[in-house]
Amino acid sequence: MIRFWNKRLKLGVLTQDLEFDEELEQIKKAIKSEVNKKFAGSLAIRMVDSGSCNACEAECNALANPYYDLERLGIYFVASPRHADVMLLSGVMTFNMTPHAIEAYKQIPEPKWVITMGDCPLMKAPFEKTFAIKAPANNHFEVTHHIEGCPPEPREIIKGLLEFLRKI
Amino acid sequence: MRFIARYAKDLGKNFEVIDVFDEEVKRVVISKENPSIKTLAKKYPSAIWFERKMSDDFGIVIEDAFDKRVLVHQERFPHAIHPMLKDFKEKEIEFSEYVPYKYEVVSGDGIFQVSVGPIHAGIIEPGHFHFSQAGEGMLHQEVRHFYKYRAIEKMLEGKTLFEAKPIIERISGNESVAYQTLWRDITAMACGVEIPLEMRKRDAFLLELERVIHHLTDLGFIPNDGGFGAALAYASKLCEDARRKMKELTKSRFGFGSINFEQSFWDVESIKIYLEQLQKDIDFFQDWIMDIPSIWDRFDTTGILDVNNCVKYGGVGVVARACGIVNDRRLNQFYLENGFESVSEVSGDVSARFKVRLKEVQNSIVMMRNFLQTKSFSVELDDVKDGEYMSFTESSIGELFMSIDIKDGVIERFFARDPSFINWQTLHLMMRADIIADFPLINKSCDLSYAGNDL
């Protein structure tokens, strides 16, 4: 464990060590101020997967790694829709998952917003419409913002969240 | 004989039911007028999901099955519909009346039920787990999935292999390269071409990189679920580095579109430097994590899968190797020549699965060095010939199987069996001696795919 702390102290803060560092730092600053202004310092997101390939979830998990560390900006992924301000929706809205996604949305207290991510919720991913797919998502929700990409990279998700914050 | 898969095809007037074992493939034709067949699940318990899926998809009756509940068609699904029949062409179906699903439960005085999912408390895929509890102890657990059922088997019918490719690579984001490798094998077989050694090496490199990424994610998340968050911070940094490498090589952080018949141009020297660093970081991680007793106190003897149960269910991949079964599709000359060493543990618990992953990452780095090469290759593809093609590979989860029938140049039937489809069925066997608070740890130690399972 001592060796770990030695390494840790030598390495310093990883988030300051990026090639797109400056751009990202600016976005992060902007996000922090928007979150402070509009959500009193903390924006709570409930991520709902309605039938993705799991790549979007992996990228959202990546937001917590030491390179991005989203939580220090006041943005949290929460465990229950009842704790959330925003539903972040990925996937093609499968037949089996649609009722549950709608239920999750209902459980979010007002005011609430829906952000879609990835190409799936708009049916722009290579998947084609079948009987088991109920996308596009805006048939079911009023979607405030969309983060495109298949899947969007962590940096694009951060940018997308900033655009959302500016919109509302 | 190890059971691998059971699936059906619609032949017009008849159904063909295909049973795939490791040593042979059995086929039986049954008439559509009386579509019934005997169960395999009495001998091979994991056949039951395949059979329930067959009943949902085709309306085939499994005469003596002990479990005839629906599998894919959930509460609101119109039950008279069998969408894999060729004459089913609807693109839209309406929600029908809610018919409750009858869970397998243990009941009695003071025993209560706990339902978890489909939406879980983290950023993960949807699936449902139903527990019968006596206090904290788990008496029984039923895994219920197919919330992500996108009907990909049906979606791909009528497409050419090349039209199907972008969909096949997105069946499961964690195993994209593995799915693409099978697509490559089947396309090469159908076009009657030999895959050049240089190309196989490139693809094997990417498959190992995908395995490294997946294992690194788990090497962080498993200790995190055991209450040691620092490991997640460390491993997720390595995982991010590996994803960026994947993007540098394939233009996608998940390797989408990476396996094709075109030449790739890589900067071999920079990859070597990267692998060198990764090796050092992993060795450091190993020294560090092995020395933390609180972690091993949590991992050891948690979630044991008995080797006999694993054999009976035909378990595959990391789960099987962690209980001493050497079952790996990479056990062949090509991989052995490039430094493949079979990894296994015997205790079958969370710590065994963790150690298997750690050792596999180290072995993958050795192989990736050997797969690097600078020779060029070119492949001329002929026309696709009709026929039935099957292929196997070892994804980061375990043995992946795909079978594609081609008729008149387009896909007539697509079938893929994700390793998760078998391993999910072994999950409840790991719970017998543990408390419900151990469940997330046990589940994560297997890290199975929901998307690949549900298709």
GROMACS .gro file of N, CA, C and O in nm, chain A residues 127-128 130-133, chain B residues 5-9 49-50 53-54 56-58 71-73 83-86 146 148-159 164 167-168 171 179 401-405 411-418 421 451-455:
model
  248
  127PHE      N    1  -2.925  -0.051  -3.639
  127PHE     CA    2  -3.042  -0.136  -3.613
  127PHE      C    3  -3.162  -0.088  -3.693
  127PHE      O    4  -3.186   0.031  -3.706
  128GLU      N    5  -3.236  -0.185  -3.745
  128GLU     CA    6  -3.356  -0.150  -3.821
  128GLU      C    7  -3.480  -0.174  -3.737
  128GLU      O    8  -3.479  -0.254  -3.645
  130THR      N    9  -3.787  -0.327  -3.595
  130THR     CA   10  -3.857  -0.455  -3.593
  130THR      C   11  -3.974  -0.441  -3.498
  130THR      O   12  -3.989  -0.336  -3.433
  131PHE      N   13  -4.053  -0.549  -3.488
  131PHE     CA   14  -4.168  -0.546  -3.395
  131PHE      C   15  -4.124  -0.525  -3.251
  131PHE      O   16  -4.203  -0.483  -3.168
  132ALA      N   17  -3.997  -0.558  -3.221
  132ALA     CA   18  -3.951  -0.552  -3.082
  132ALA      C   19  -3.891  -0.417  -3.046
  132ALA      O   20  -3.838  -0.399  -2.938
  133ILE      N   21  -3.900  -0.320  -3.137
  133ILE     CA   22  -3.840  -0.189  -3.114
  133ILE      C   23  -3.947  -0.081  -3.117
  133ILE      O   24  -4.030  -0.077  -3.207
  173ALA      N   25  -2.567  -2.543  -2.786
  173ALA     CA   26  -2.684  -2.464  -2.825
  173ALA      C   27  -2.794  -2.553  -2.882
  173ALA      O   28  -2.768  -2.665  -2.929
  174ARG      N   29  -2.915  -2.503  -2.876
  174ARG     CA   30  -3.029  -2.570  -2.941
  174ARG      C   31  -3.113  -2.461  -3.005
  174ARG      O   32  -3.152  -2.365  -2.938
  175TYR      N   33  -3.139  -2.473  -3.132
  175TYR     CA   34  -3.220  -2.371  -3.198
  175TYR      C   35  -3.295  -2.432  -3.316
  175TYR      O   36  -3.266  -2.545  -3.357
  176ALA      N   37  -3.391  -2.358  -3.367
  176ALA     CA   38  -3.477  -2.412  -3.472
  176ALA      C   39  -3.471  -2.326  -3.597
  176ALA      O   40  -3.426  -2.212  -3.593
  177LYS      N   41  -3.515  -2.387  -3.708
  177LYS     CA   42  -3.525  -2.313  -3.834
  177LYS      C   43  -3.663  -2.342  -3.893
  177LYS      O   44  -3.712  -2.453  -3.880
  217TRP      N   45  -3.345  -2.276  -2.139
  217TRP     CA   46  -3.367  -2.141  -2.196
  217TRP      C   47  -3.379  -2.148  -2.348
  217TRP      O   48  -3.459  -2.078  -2.408
  218PHE      N   49  -3.296  -2.233  -2.409
  218PHE     CA   50  -3.303  -2.247  -2.555
  218PHE      C   51  -3.442  -2.297  -2.596
  218PHE      O   52  -3.500  -2.254  -2.695
  221LYS      N   53  -3.707  -2.037  -2.546
  221LYS     CA   54  -3.696  -1.937  -2.652
  221LYS      C   55  -3.755  -1.991  -2.783
  221LYS      O   56  -3.826  -1.921  -2.855
  222MET      N   57  -3.729  -2.121  -2.809
  222MET     CA   58  -3.783  -2.185  -2.929
  222MET      C   59  -3.936  -2.183  -2.928
  222MET      O   60  -4.000  -2.159  -3.030
  224ASP      N   61  -4.125  -1.964  -2.775
  224ASP     CA   62  -4.168  -1.826  -2.801
  224ASP      C   63  -4.153  -1.790  -2.948
  224ASP      O   64  -4.241  -1.730  -3.009
  225ASP      N   65  -4.038  -1.828  -3.005
  225ASP     CA   66  -4.005  -1.785  -3.140
  225ASP      C   67  -4.087  -1.857  -3.247
  225ASP      O   68  -4.125  -1.798  -3.347
  226PHE      N   69  -4.108  -1.988  -3.227
  226PHE     CA   70  -4.168  -2.069  -3.334
  226PHE      C   71  -4.299  -2.137  -3.294
  226PHE      O   72  -4.365  -2.196  -3.378
  239LEU      N   73  -4.022  -1.702  -2.221
  239LEU     CA   74  -3.890  -1.652  -2.186
  239LEU      C   75  -3.870  -1.511  -2.239
  239LEU      O   76  -3.851  -1.416  -2.165
  240VAL      N   77  -3.879  -1.500  -2.371
  240VAL     CA   78  -3.851  -1.371  -2.435
  240VAL      C   79  -3.975  -1.281  -2.432
  240VAL      O   80  -3.965  -1.161  -2.417
  241HIS      N   81  -4.090  -1.344  -2.448
  241HIS     CA   82  -4.215  -1.268  -2.457
  241HIS      C   83  -4.263  -1.234  -2.317
  241HIS      O   84  -4.314  -1.319  -2.246
  251PRO      N   85  -4.275  -1.478  -3.367
  251PRO     CA   86  -4.219  -1.388  -3.468
  251PRO      C   87  -4.109  -1.447  -3.556
  251PRO      O   88  -4.079  -1.389  -3.659
  252MET      N   89  -4.051  -1.560  -3.520
  252MET     CA   90  -3.946  -1.614  -3.605
  252MET      C   91  -4.001  -1.699  -3.721
  252MET      O   92  -3.926  -1.744  -3.806
  253LEU      N   93  -4.132  -1.718  -3.723
  253LEU     CA   94  -4.192  -1.786  -3.838
  253LEU      C   95  -4.174  -1.698  -3.961
  253LEU      O   96  -4.185  -1.575  -3.953
  254LYS      N   97  -4.149  -1.762  -4.074
  254LYS     CA   98  -4.121  -1.685  -4.195
  254LYS      C   99  -4.239  -1.598  -4.238
  254LYS      O  100  -4.220  -1.495  -4.301
  314PHE      N  101  -3.404  -1.060  -2.109
  314PHE     CA  102  -3.470  -1.033  -2.237
  314PHE      C  103  -3.545  -0.901  -2.240
  314PHE      O  104  -3.635  -0.881  -2.318
  316LYS      N  105  -3.373  -0.650  -2.324
  316LYS     CA  106  -3.305  -0.584  -2.437
  316LYS      C  107  -3.333  -0.656  -2.568
  316LYS      O  108  -3.262  -0.634  -2.666
  317TYR      N  109  -3.432  -0.739  -2.571
  317TYR     CA  110  -3.463  -0.817  -2.691
  317TYR      C  111  -3.500  -0.725  -2.807
  317TYR      O  112  -3.602  -0.658  -2.803
  318ARG      N  113  -3.410  -0.720  -2.906
  318ARG     CA  114  -3.431  -0.631  -3.020
  318ARG      C  115  -3.472  -0.709  -3.145
  318ARG      O  116  -3.481  -0.655  -3.253
  319ALA      N  117  -3.484  -0.842  -3.131
  319ALA     CA  118  -3.518  -0.930  -3.243
  319ALA      C  119  -3.414  -0.922  -3.354
  319ALA      O  120  -3.447  -0.912  -3.472
  320ILE      N  121  -3.286  -0.926  -3.316
  320ILE     CA  122  -3.180  -0.914  -3.415
  320ILE      C  123  -3.178  -1.032  -3.512
  320ILE      O  124  -3.150  -1.014  -3.631
  321GLU      N  125  -3.215  -1.152  -3.461
  321GLU     CA  126  -3.218  -1.268  -3.551
  321GLU      C  127  -3.312  -1.242  -3.669
  321GLU      O  128  -3.282  -1.274  -3.783
  322LYS      N  129  -3.428  -1.183  -3.637
  322LYS     CA  130  -3.526  -1.153  -3.742
  322LYS      C  131  -3.477  -1.036  -3.829
  322LYS      O  132  -3.492  -1.037  -3.951
  323MET      N  133  -3.418  -0.936  -3.762
  323MET     CA  134  -3.373  -0.815  -3.832
  323MET      C  135  -3.274  -0.848  -3.943
  323MET      O  136  -3.273  -0.784  -4.048
  324LEU      N  137  -3.191  -0.950  -3.921
  324LEU     CA  138  -3.084  -0.979  -4.017
  324LEU      C  139  -3.131  -1.065  -4.135
  324LEU      O  140  -3.060  -1.076  -4.235
  325GLU      N  141  -3.248  -1.123  -4.122
  325GLU     CA  142  -3.296  -1.210  -4.231
  325GLU      C  143  -3.320  -1.127  -4.356
  325GLU      O  144  -3.375  -1.017  -4.349
  326GLY      N  145  -3.276  -1.179  -4.470
  326GLY     CA  146  -3.296  -1.108  -4.595
  326GLY      C  147  -3.187  -1.008  -4.627
  326GLY      O  148  -3.196  -0.936  -4.727
  327LYS      N  149  -3.085  -1.000  -4.541
  327LYS     CA  150  -2.975  -0.908  -4.569
  327LYS      C  151  -2.854  -0.986  -4.621
  327LYS      O  152  -2.838  -1.103  -4.589
  332ALA      N  153  -2.533  -0.694  -4.313
  332ALA     CA  154  -2.557  -0.735  -4.175
  332ALA      C  155  -2.443  -0.695  -4.081
  332ALA      O  156  -2.461  -0.686  -3.960
  335ILE      N  157  -2.471  -0.432  -3.797
  335ILE     CA  158  -2.563  -0.474  -3.691
  335ILE      C  159  -2.496  -0.580  -3.605
  335ILE      O  160  -2.500  -0.573  -3.481
  336ILE      N  161  -2.431  -0.677  -3.669
  336ILE     CA  162  -2.365  -0.785  -3.594
  336ILE      C  163  -2.261  -0.728  -3.499
  336ILE      O  164  -2.248  -0.771  -3.385
  339ILE      N  165  -2.415  -0.608  -3.162
  339ILE     CA  166  -2.499  -0.693  -3.078
  339ILE      C  167  -2.461  -0.675  -2.932
  339ILE      O  168  -2.545  -0.657  -2.845
  347TYR      N  169  -1.761  -1.083  -3.212
  347TYR     CA  170  -1.870  -1.105  -3.308
  347TYR      C  171  -1.821  -1.082  -3.450
  347TYR      O  172  -1.856  -1.157  -3.542
  569PHE      N  173  -2.064  -1.859  -3.020
  569PHE     CA  174  -2.098  -1.945  -3.133
  569PHE      C  175  -2.193  -1.871  -3.227
  569PHE      O  176  -2.283  -1.801  -3.182
  570MET      N  177  -2.167  -1.883  -3.356
  570MET     CA  178  -2.256  -1.818  -3.453
  570MET      C  179  -2.281  -1.913  -3.569
  570MET      O  180  -2.191  -1.984  -3.613
  571SER      N  181  -2.404  -1.913  -3.616
  571SER     CA  182  -2.437  -1.995  -3.731
  571SER      C  183  -2.521  -1.910  -3.826
  571SER      O  184  -2.617  -1.845  -3.784
  572ILE      N  185  -2.482  -1.907  -3.952
  572ILE     CA  186  -2.558  -1.829  -4.050
  572ILE      C  187  -2.592  -1.919  -4.169
  572ILE      O  188  -2.505  -1.987  -4.223
  573ASP      N  189  -2.719  -1.920  -4.206
  573ASP     CA  190  -2.762  -1.990  -4.327
  573ASP      C  191  -2.778  -1.887  -4.438
  573ASP      O  192  -2.842  -1.784  -4.416
  579ILE      N  193  -2.910  -1.369  -4.599
  579ILE     CA  194  -2.920  -1.448  -4.476
  579ILE      C  195  -3.062  -1.504  -4.463
  579ILE      O  196  -3.160  -1.432  -4.466
  580GLU      N  197  -3.068  -1.637  -4.448
  580GLU     CA  198  -3.196  -1.705  -4.432
  580GLU      C  199  -3.227  -1.724  -4.284
  580GLU      O  200  -3.340  -1.708  -4.240
  581ARG      N  201  -3.122  -1.756  -4.207
  581ARG     CA  202  -3.138  -1.771  -4.062
  581ARG      C  203  -3.007  -1.730  -3.996
  581ARG      O  204  -2.900  -1.774  -4.036
  582PHE      N  205  -3.019  -1.644  -3.895
  582PHE     CA  206  -2.902  -1.603  -3.819
  582PHE      C  207  -2.921  -1.651  -3.678
  582PHE      O  208  -3.027  -1.633  -3.618
  583PHE      N  209  -2.819  -1.717  -3.624
  583PHE     CA  210  -2.828  -1.758  -3.484
  583PHE      C  211  -2.693  -1.733  -3.417
  583PHE      O  212  -2.589  -1.765  -3.473
  584ALA      N  213  -2.695  -1.670  -3.301
  584ALA     CA  214  -2.573  -1.652  -3.224
  584ALA      C  215  -2.600  -1.691  -3.081
  584ALA      O  216  -2.705  -1.659  -3.026
  585ARG      N  217  -2.507  -1.766  -3.023
  585ARG     CA  218  -2.520  -1.800  -2.881
  585ARG      C  219  -2.407  -1.732  -2.805
  585ARG      O  220  -2.292  -1.769  -2.816
  586ASP      N  221  -2.445  -1.629  -2.732
  586ASP     CA  222  -2.348  -1.557  -2.652
  586ASP      C  223  -2.309  -1.646  -2.533
  586ASP      O  224  -2.393  -1.721  -2.483
  589PHE      N  225  -2.545  -1.652  -2.239
  589PHE     CA  226  -2.672  -1.725  -2.241
  589PHE      C  227  -2.663  -1.853  -2.158
  589PHE      O  228  -2.759  -1.895  -2.095
  619ALA      N  229  -2.692  -0.759  -2.331
  619ALA     CA  230  -2.726  -0.733  -2.471
  619ALA      C  231  -2.701  -0.855  -2.559
  619ALA      O  232  -2.783  -0.890  -2.644
  620GLY      N  233  -2.589  -0.923  -2.536
  620GLY     CA  234  -2.556  -1.041  -2.615
  620GLY      C  235  -2.652  -1.155  -2.585
  620GLY      O  236  -2.689  -1.232  -2.672
  621ASN      N  237  -2.693  -1.163  -2.458
  621ASN     CA  238  -2.784  -1.267  -2.415
  621ASN      C  239  -2.923  -1.247  -2.477
  621ASN      O  240  -2.985  -1.341  -2.525
  622ASP      N  241  -2.969  -1.123  -2.475
  622ASP     CA  242  -3.106  -1.096  -2.518
  622ASP      C  243  -3.120  -1.089  -2.669
  622ASP      O  244  -3.225  -1.120  -2.723
  623LEU      N  245  -3.013  -1.047  -2.734
  623LEU     CA  246  -3.005  -1.037  -2.880
  623LEU      C  247  -3.108  -0.939  -2.936
  623LEU      O  248  -3.220  -0.973  -2.959
   0.00000   0.00000   0.00000
